[in-house]
Amino acid sequence: RDVARQISHEIKNPLTPIQLSLYRLRQTMPPAWSEENDVKDAFRMLDEELASLRRLADEFSQFARLPEPDKRLENLGDIARHSISLFQAEHPHIRITGHLDASLPPLAVDREQIRRALHNLLKNALEASRQNGTIDVWVERAGEESFAAIIKVVDHGMGMTEETLAQALQPHFTTKRQGSGLGLCIVHKIITDHGGTLQLASAVQRGTTVTIKLP
């Protein structure tokens, strides 16, 4: 976490002067130059890469700031329902279905941290899904002595190879060009801090299932 905090700081430091310099360059450049396709493409690429760096810094910062869970009795179904509604509204081309056990009693969890974990998992599932695909979110009783509840996020998208699956929880491992590799690490830390477990199952072209068990 100390390393993540330092990396975030080192990335953010040069971003403001770079963006300010780009702004000044745009303001002083002759109008005819700014309409050139090559110049437009160069500025677009710079803007995209700067935005990617800022997202990267923010993810490192989030990981560094993760506090100990502030556990209170919460309804997991309500947390999942809110997350599903939010992502469904933002991504209407993917159908997100909630299978939420209404009989599940409240659990002692940190609502904000569980919400963040679900958001990271849904984001990954959406990125892996095909157009007009489906994602299923399950919240149900665990039926095991050591655990009270199970949360599953299932996509039917690209899936992962065995090699990728074996490294998926490693810090900084990512197959995305603009990814930080911290998304699943953050989820894993949140769940283990709650005394739970996280398991991944995946097959190429068949999709991925993330299973969380909470005590």
Tab-separated table of C-alpha atoms in Angstrom:
chain	number	residue	atom	x	y	z
A	1	ARG	CA	0.000	0.000	0.000
A	2	ASP	CA	2.917	2.350	0.694
A	3	VAL	CA	4.329	1.558	-2.755
A	4	ALA	CA	0.909	2.151	-4.351
A	5	ARG	CA	0.633	5.505	-2.577
A	6	GLN	CA	4.087	6.559	-3.826
A	7	ILE	CA	3.378	5.436	-7.392
A	8	SER	CA	0.112	7.386	-7.430
A	9	HIS	CA	1.957	10.483	-6.205
A	10	GLU	CA	4.733	10.125	-8.803
A	11	ILE	CA	2.233	9.679	-11.657
A	12	LYS	CA	0.046	12.620	-10.626
A	13	ASN	CA	2.915	15.084	-10.155
A	14	PRO	CA	3.680	15.669	-13.867
A	15	LEU	CA	0.085	15.420	-15.115
A	16	THR	CA	-0.973	18.986	-14.245
A	17	PRO	CA	2.005	20.751	-15.900
A	18	ILE	CA	1.629	18.527	-18.976
A	19	GLN	CA	-2.080	19.346	-19.297
A	20	LEU	CA	-1.395	23.036	-18.712
A	21	SER	CA	1.283	23.010	-21.418
A	22	LEU	CA	-1.114	21.326	-23.859
A	23	TYR	CA	-3.757	23.942	-23.088
A	24	ARG	CA	-1.283	26.769	-23.757
A	25	LEU	CA	-0.138	25.101	-26.964
A	26	ARG	CA	-3.727	24.860	-28.200
A	27	GLN	CA	-4.344	28.534	-27.362
A	28	THR	CA	-1.229	29.841	-29.132
A	29	MET	CA	-1.304	27.567	-32.174
A	30	PRO	CA	-2.426	29.222	-35.439
A	31	PRO	CA	-6.037	28.184	-36.201
A	32	ALA	CA	-5.033	26.715	-39.555
A	33	TRP	CA	-2.600	24.337	-37.857
A	34	SER	CA	-5.139	23.095	-35.339
A	35	GLU	CA	-7.427	21.982	-38.180
A	36	GLU	CA	-4.783	19.693	-39.670
A	37	ASN	CA	-5.754	16.025	-39.300
A	38	ASP	CA	-2.296	15.020	-38.045
A	39	VAL	CA	-2.421	17.710	-35.354
A	40	LYS	CA	-5.951	16.682	-34.314
A	41	ASP	CA	-4.870	13.041	-34.068
A	42	ALA	CA	-1.808	13.978	-31.998
A	43	PHE	CA	-3.862	15.980	-29.515
A	44	ARG	CA	-6.487	13.227	-29.306
A	45	MET	CA	-3.826	10.616	-28.526
A	46	LEU	CA	-2.253	12.870	-25.896
A	47	ASP	CA	-5.631	13.491	-24.259
A	48	GLU	CA	-6.442	9.757	-24.205
A	49	GLU	CA	-3.079	8.789	-22.721
A	50	LEU	CA	-3.261	11.515	-20.066
A	51	ALA	CA	-6.749	10.340	-19.093
A	52	SER	CA	-5.435	6.767	-18.889
A	53	LEU	CA	-2.569	7.870	-16.612
A	54	ARG	CA	-4.977	9.735	-14.353
A	55	ARG	CA	-7.201	6.639	-14.079
A	56	LEU	CA	-4.113	4.570	-13.279
A	57	ALA	CA	-3.058	6.995	-10.541
A	58	ASP	CA	-6.587	6.985	-9.109
A	59	GLU	CA	-6.623	3.167	-8.916
A	60	PHE	CA	-3.280	3.095	-7.099
A	61	SER	CA	-4.595	5.784	-4.759
A	62	GLN	CA	-7.789	3.786	-4.059
A	63	PHE	CA	-5.751	0.692	-3.242
A	64	ALA	CA	-3.480	2.665	-0.895
A	65	ARG	CA	-6.429	4.217	0.951
A	66	LEU	CA	-8.414	1.051	1.647
A	67	PRO	CA	-9.252	1.239	5.370
A	68	GLU	CA	-10.207	-1.583	7.694
A	69	PRO	CA	-13.870	-2.571	7.123
A	70	ASP	CA	-16.433	-0.626	9.139
A	71	LYS	CA	-18.885	-3.505	9.529
A	72	ARG	CA	-22.581	-2.968	10.122
A	73	LEU	CA	-25.621	-5.132	9.490
A	74	GLU	CA	-26.505	-4.666	5.828
A	75	ASN	CA	-28.784	-6.252	3.245
A	76	LEU	CA	-26.528	-7.720	0.534
A	77	GLY	CA	-29.447	-7.930	-1.881
A	78	ASP	CA	-30.057	-4.190	-1.611
A	79	ILE	CA	-26.374	-3.436	-2.250
A	80	ALA	CA	-26.361	-5.706	-5.312
A	81	ARG	CA	-29.683	-4.314	-6.604
A	82	HIS	CA	-28.376	-0.761	-6.483
A	83	SER	CA	-25.163	-1.709	-8.316
A	84	ILE	CA	-27.047	-3.651	-10.983
A	85	SER	CA	-29.447	-0.743	-11.615
A	86	LEU	CA	-26.556	1.695	-11.938
A	87	PHE	CA	-24.588	-0.399	-14.435
A	88	GLN	CA	-27.700	-1.441	-16.390
A	89	ALA	CA	-28.618	2.217	-16.937
A	90	GLU	CA	-25.095	3.000	-18.156
A	91	HIS	CA	-24.830	-0.103	-20.385
A	92	PRO	CA	-28.242	-0.844	-21.946
A	93	HIS	CA	-26.653	-3.081	-24.621
A	94	ILE	CA	-25.886	-5.728	-21.963
A	95	ARG	CA	-28.598	-7.433	-19.897
A	96	ILE	CA	-27.667	-7.661	-16.211
A	97	THR	CA	-29.929	-9.990	-14.239
A	98	GLY	CA	-30.050	-10.166	-10.452
A	99	HIS	CA	-30.926	-13.413	-8.677
A	100	LEU	CA	-31.291	-12.076	-5.152
A	101	ASP	CA	-32.446	-14.259	-2.258
A	102	ALA	CA	-34.950	-12.132	-0.326
A	103	SER	CA	-34.738	-14.482	2.669
A	104	LEU	CA	-31.013	-13.842	3.225
A	105	PRO	CA	-30.623	-12.191	6.656
A	106	PRO	CA	-28.534	-9.013	7.076
A	107	LEU	CA	-24.774	-9.534	7.294
A	108	ALA	CA	-22.086	-7.528	9.097
A	109	VAL	CA	-20.206	-5.908	6.200
A	110	ASP	CA	-18.771	-2.564	5.163
A	111	ARG	CA	-21.429	-1.395	2.702
A	112	GLU	CA	-19.132	0.953	0.777
A	113	GLN	CA	-16.382	-1.634	0.387
A	114	ILE	CA	-18.757	-4.397	-0.767
A	115	ARG	CA	-20.298	-1.926	-3.214
A	116	ARG	CA	-16.841	-1.086	-4.555
A	117	ALA	CA	-16.011	-4.780	-4.949
A	118	LEU	CA	-19.244	-5.384	-6.887
A	119	HIS	CA	-18.586	-2.368	-9.099
A	120	ASN	CA	-15.123	-3.666	-9.987
A	121	LEU	CA	-16.495	-7.117	-10.797
A	122	LEU	CA	-19.350	-5.735	-12.907
A	123	LYS	CA	-16.930	-3.471	-14.762
A	124	ASN	CA	-14.721	-6.467	-15.591
A	125	ALA	CA	-17.735	-8.534	-16.645
A	126	LEU	CA	-18.998	-5.765	-18.935
A	127	GLU	CA	-15.601	-5.370	-20.582
A	128	ALA	CA	-15.458	-9.124	-21.223
A	129	SER	CA	-19.036	-9.386	-22.566
A	130	ARG	CA	-20.122	-9.351	-26.163
A	131	GLN	CA	-22.658	-6.924	-27.608
A	132	ASN	CA	-26.162	-7.882	-26.398
A	133	GLY	CA	-24.627	-10.339	-23.943
A	134	THR	CA	-25.834	-11.190	-20.455
A	135	ILE	CA	-24.397	-10.979	-16.948
A	136	ASP	CA	-25.904	-12.799	-13.967
A	137	VAL	CA	-25.460	-11.646	-10.377
A	138	TRP	CA	-26.370	-14.110	-7.625
A	139	VAL	CA	-26.758	-13.300	-3.929
A	140	GLU	CA	-27.860	-16.301	-1.883
A	141	ARG	CA	-27.358	-18.334	1.283
A	142	ALA	CA	-24.079	-20.226	1.354
A	143	GLY	CA	-25.379	-23.406	2.928
A	144	GLU	CA	-21.975	-23.968	4.549
A	145	GLU	CA	-21.059	-23.899	8.206
A	146	SER	CA	-18.175	-21.423	7.740
A	147	PHE	CA	-20.004	-18.993	5.452
A	148	ALA	CA	-23.361	-17.226	5.491
A	149	ALA	CA	-23.688	-15.840	1.957
A	150	ILE	CA	-22.440	-16.293	-1.588
A	151	ILE	CA	-22.143	-13.597	-4.239
A	152	LYS	CA	-21.538	-14.695	-7.835
A	153	VAL	CA	-20.905	-12.527	-10.870
A	154	VAL	CA	-21.153	-14.561	-14.075
A	155	ASP	CA	-20.448	-13.286	-17.571
A	156	HIS	CA	-20.690	-15.261	-20.808
A	157	GLY	CA	-17.986	-13.409	-22.674
A	158	MET	CA	-14.424	-13.963	-23.835
A	159	GLY	CA	-13.204	-15.922	-20.823
A	160	MET	CA	-9.581	-16.473	-19.829
A	161	THR	CA	-6.914	-18.996	-20.697
A	162	GLU	CA	-5.513	-21.178	-17.920
A	163	GLU	CA	-2.334	-19.082	-17.896
A	164	THR	CA	-4.245	-15.807	-17.529
A	165	LEU	CA	-6.525	-17.282	-14.868
A	166	ALA	CA	-3.508	-18.411	-12.823
A	167	GLN	CA	-2.186	-14.829	-12.729
A	168	ALA	CA	-5.471	-12.925	-12.486
A	169	LEU	CA	-5.080	-12.092	-8.781
A	170	GLN	CA	-1.438	-11.064	-9.053
A	171	PRO	CA	-0.796	-7.340	-8.430
A	172	HIS	CA	-0.308	-5.329	-11.613
A	173	PHE	CA	-1.178	-8.245	-13.928
A	174	THR	CA	-3.548	-7.149	-16.682
A	175	THR	CA	-4.406	-8.042	-20.262
A	176	LYS	CA	-5.913	-4.587	-20.891
A	177	ARG	CA	-3.843	-1.935	-22.639
A	178	GLN	CA	-4.961	0.758	-20.203
A	179	GLY	CA	-5.464	-1.412	-17.128
A	180	SER	CA	-3.588	-1.183	-13.846
A	181	GLY	CA	-4.024	-4.804	-12.766
A	182	LEU	CA	-5.351	-3.631	-9.392
A	183	GLY	CA	-9.108	-4.133	-9.891
A	184	LEU	CA	-9.247	-7.777	-8.775
A	185	CYS	CA	-6.543	-7.143	-6.156
A	186	ILE	CA	-8.786	-4.515	-4.563
A	187	VAL	CA	-11.750	-6.921	-4.620
A	188	HIS	CA	-9.626	-9.715	-3.149
A	189	LYS	CA	-8.348	-7.497	-0.328
A	190	ILE	CA	-11.855	-6.268	0.519
A	191	ILE	CA	-13.202	-9.819	0.689
A	192	THR	CA	-10.296	-11.250	2.699
A	193	ASP	CA	-10.530	-8.289	5.113
A	194	HIS	CA	-14.152	-9.388	5.663
A	195	GLY	CA	-12.987	-12.927	6.460
A	196	GLY	CA	-14.295	-14.230	3.129
A	197	THR	CA	-12.888	-16.018	0.080
A	198	LEU	CA	-12.774	-15.240	-3.639
A	199	GLN	CA	-12.581	-17.867	-6.386
A	200	LEU	CA	-12.297	-17.533	-10.159
A	201	ALA	CA	-13.413	-19.994	-12.817
A	202	SER	CA	-13.149	-19.297	-16.524
A	203	ALA	CA	-13.060	-20.869	-19.962
A	204	VAL	CA	-12.139	-19.260	-23.263
A	205	GLN	CA	-15.194	-18.100	-25.228
A	206	ARG	CA	-17.500	-19.358	-22.464
A	207	GLY	CA	-17.093	-16.697	-19.809
A	208	THR	CA	-15.933	-16.154	-16.265
A	209	THR	CA	-17.491	-16.758	-12.845
A	210	VAL	CA	-16.322	-14.925	-9.739
A	211	THR	CA	-17.525	-16.511	-6.507
A	212	ILE	CA	-17.348	-14.651	-3.206
A	213	LYS	CA	-18.144	-16.335	0.109
A	214	LEU	CA	-18.779	-14.179	3.188
A	215	PRO	CA	-19.051	-15.333	6.822
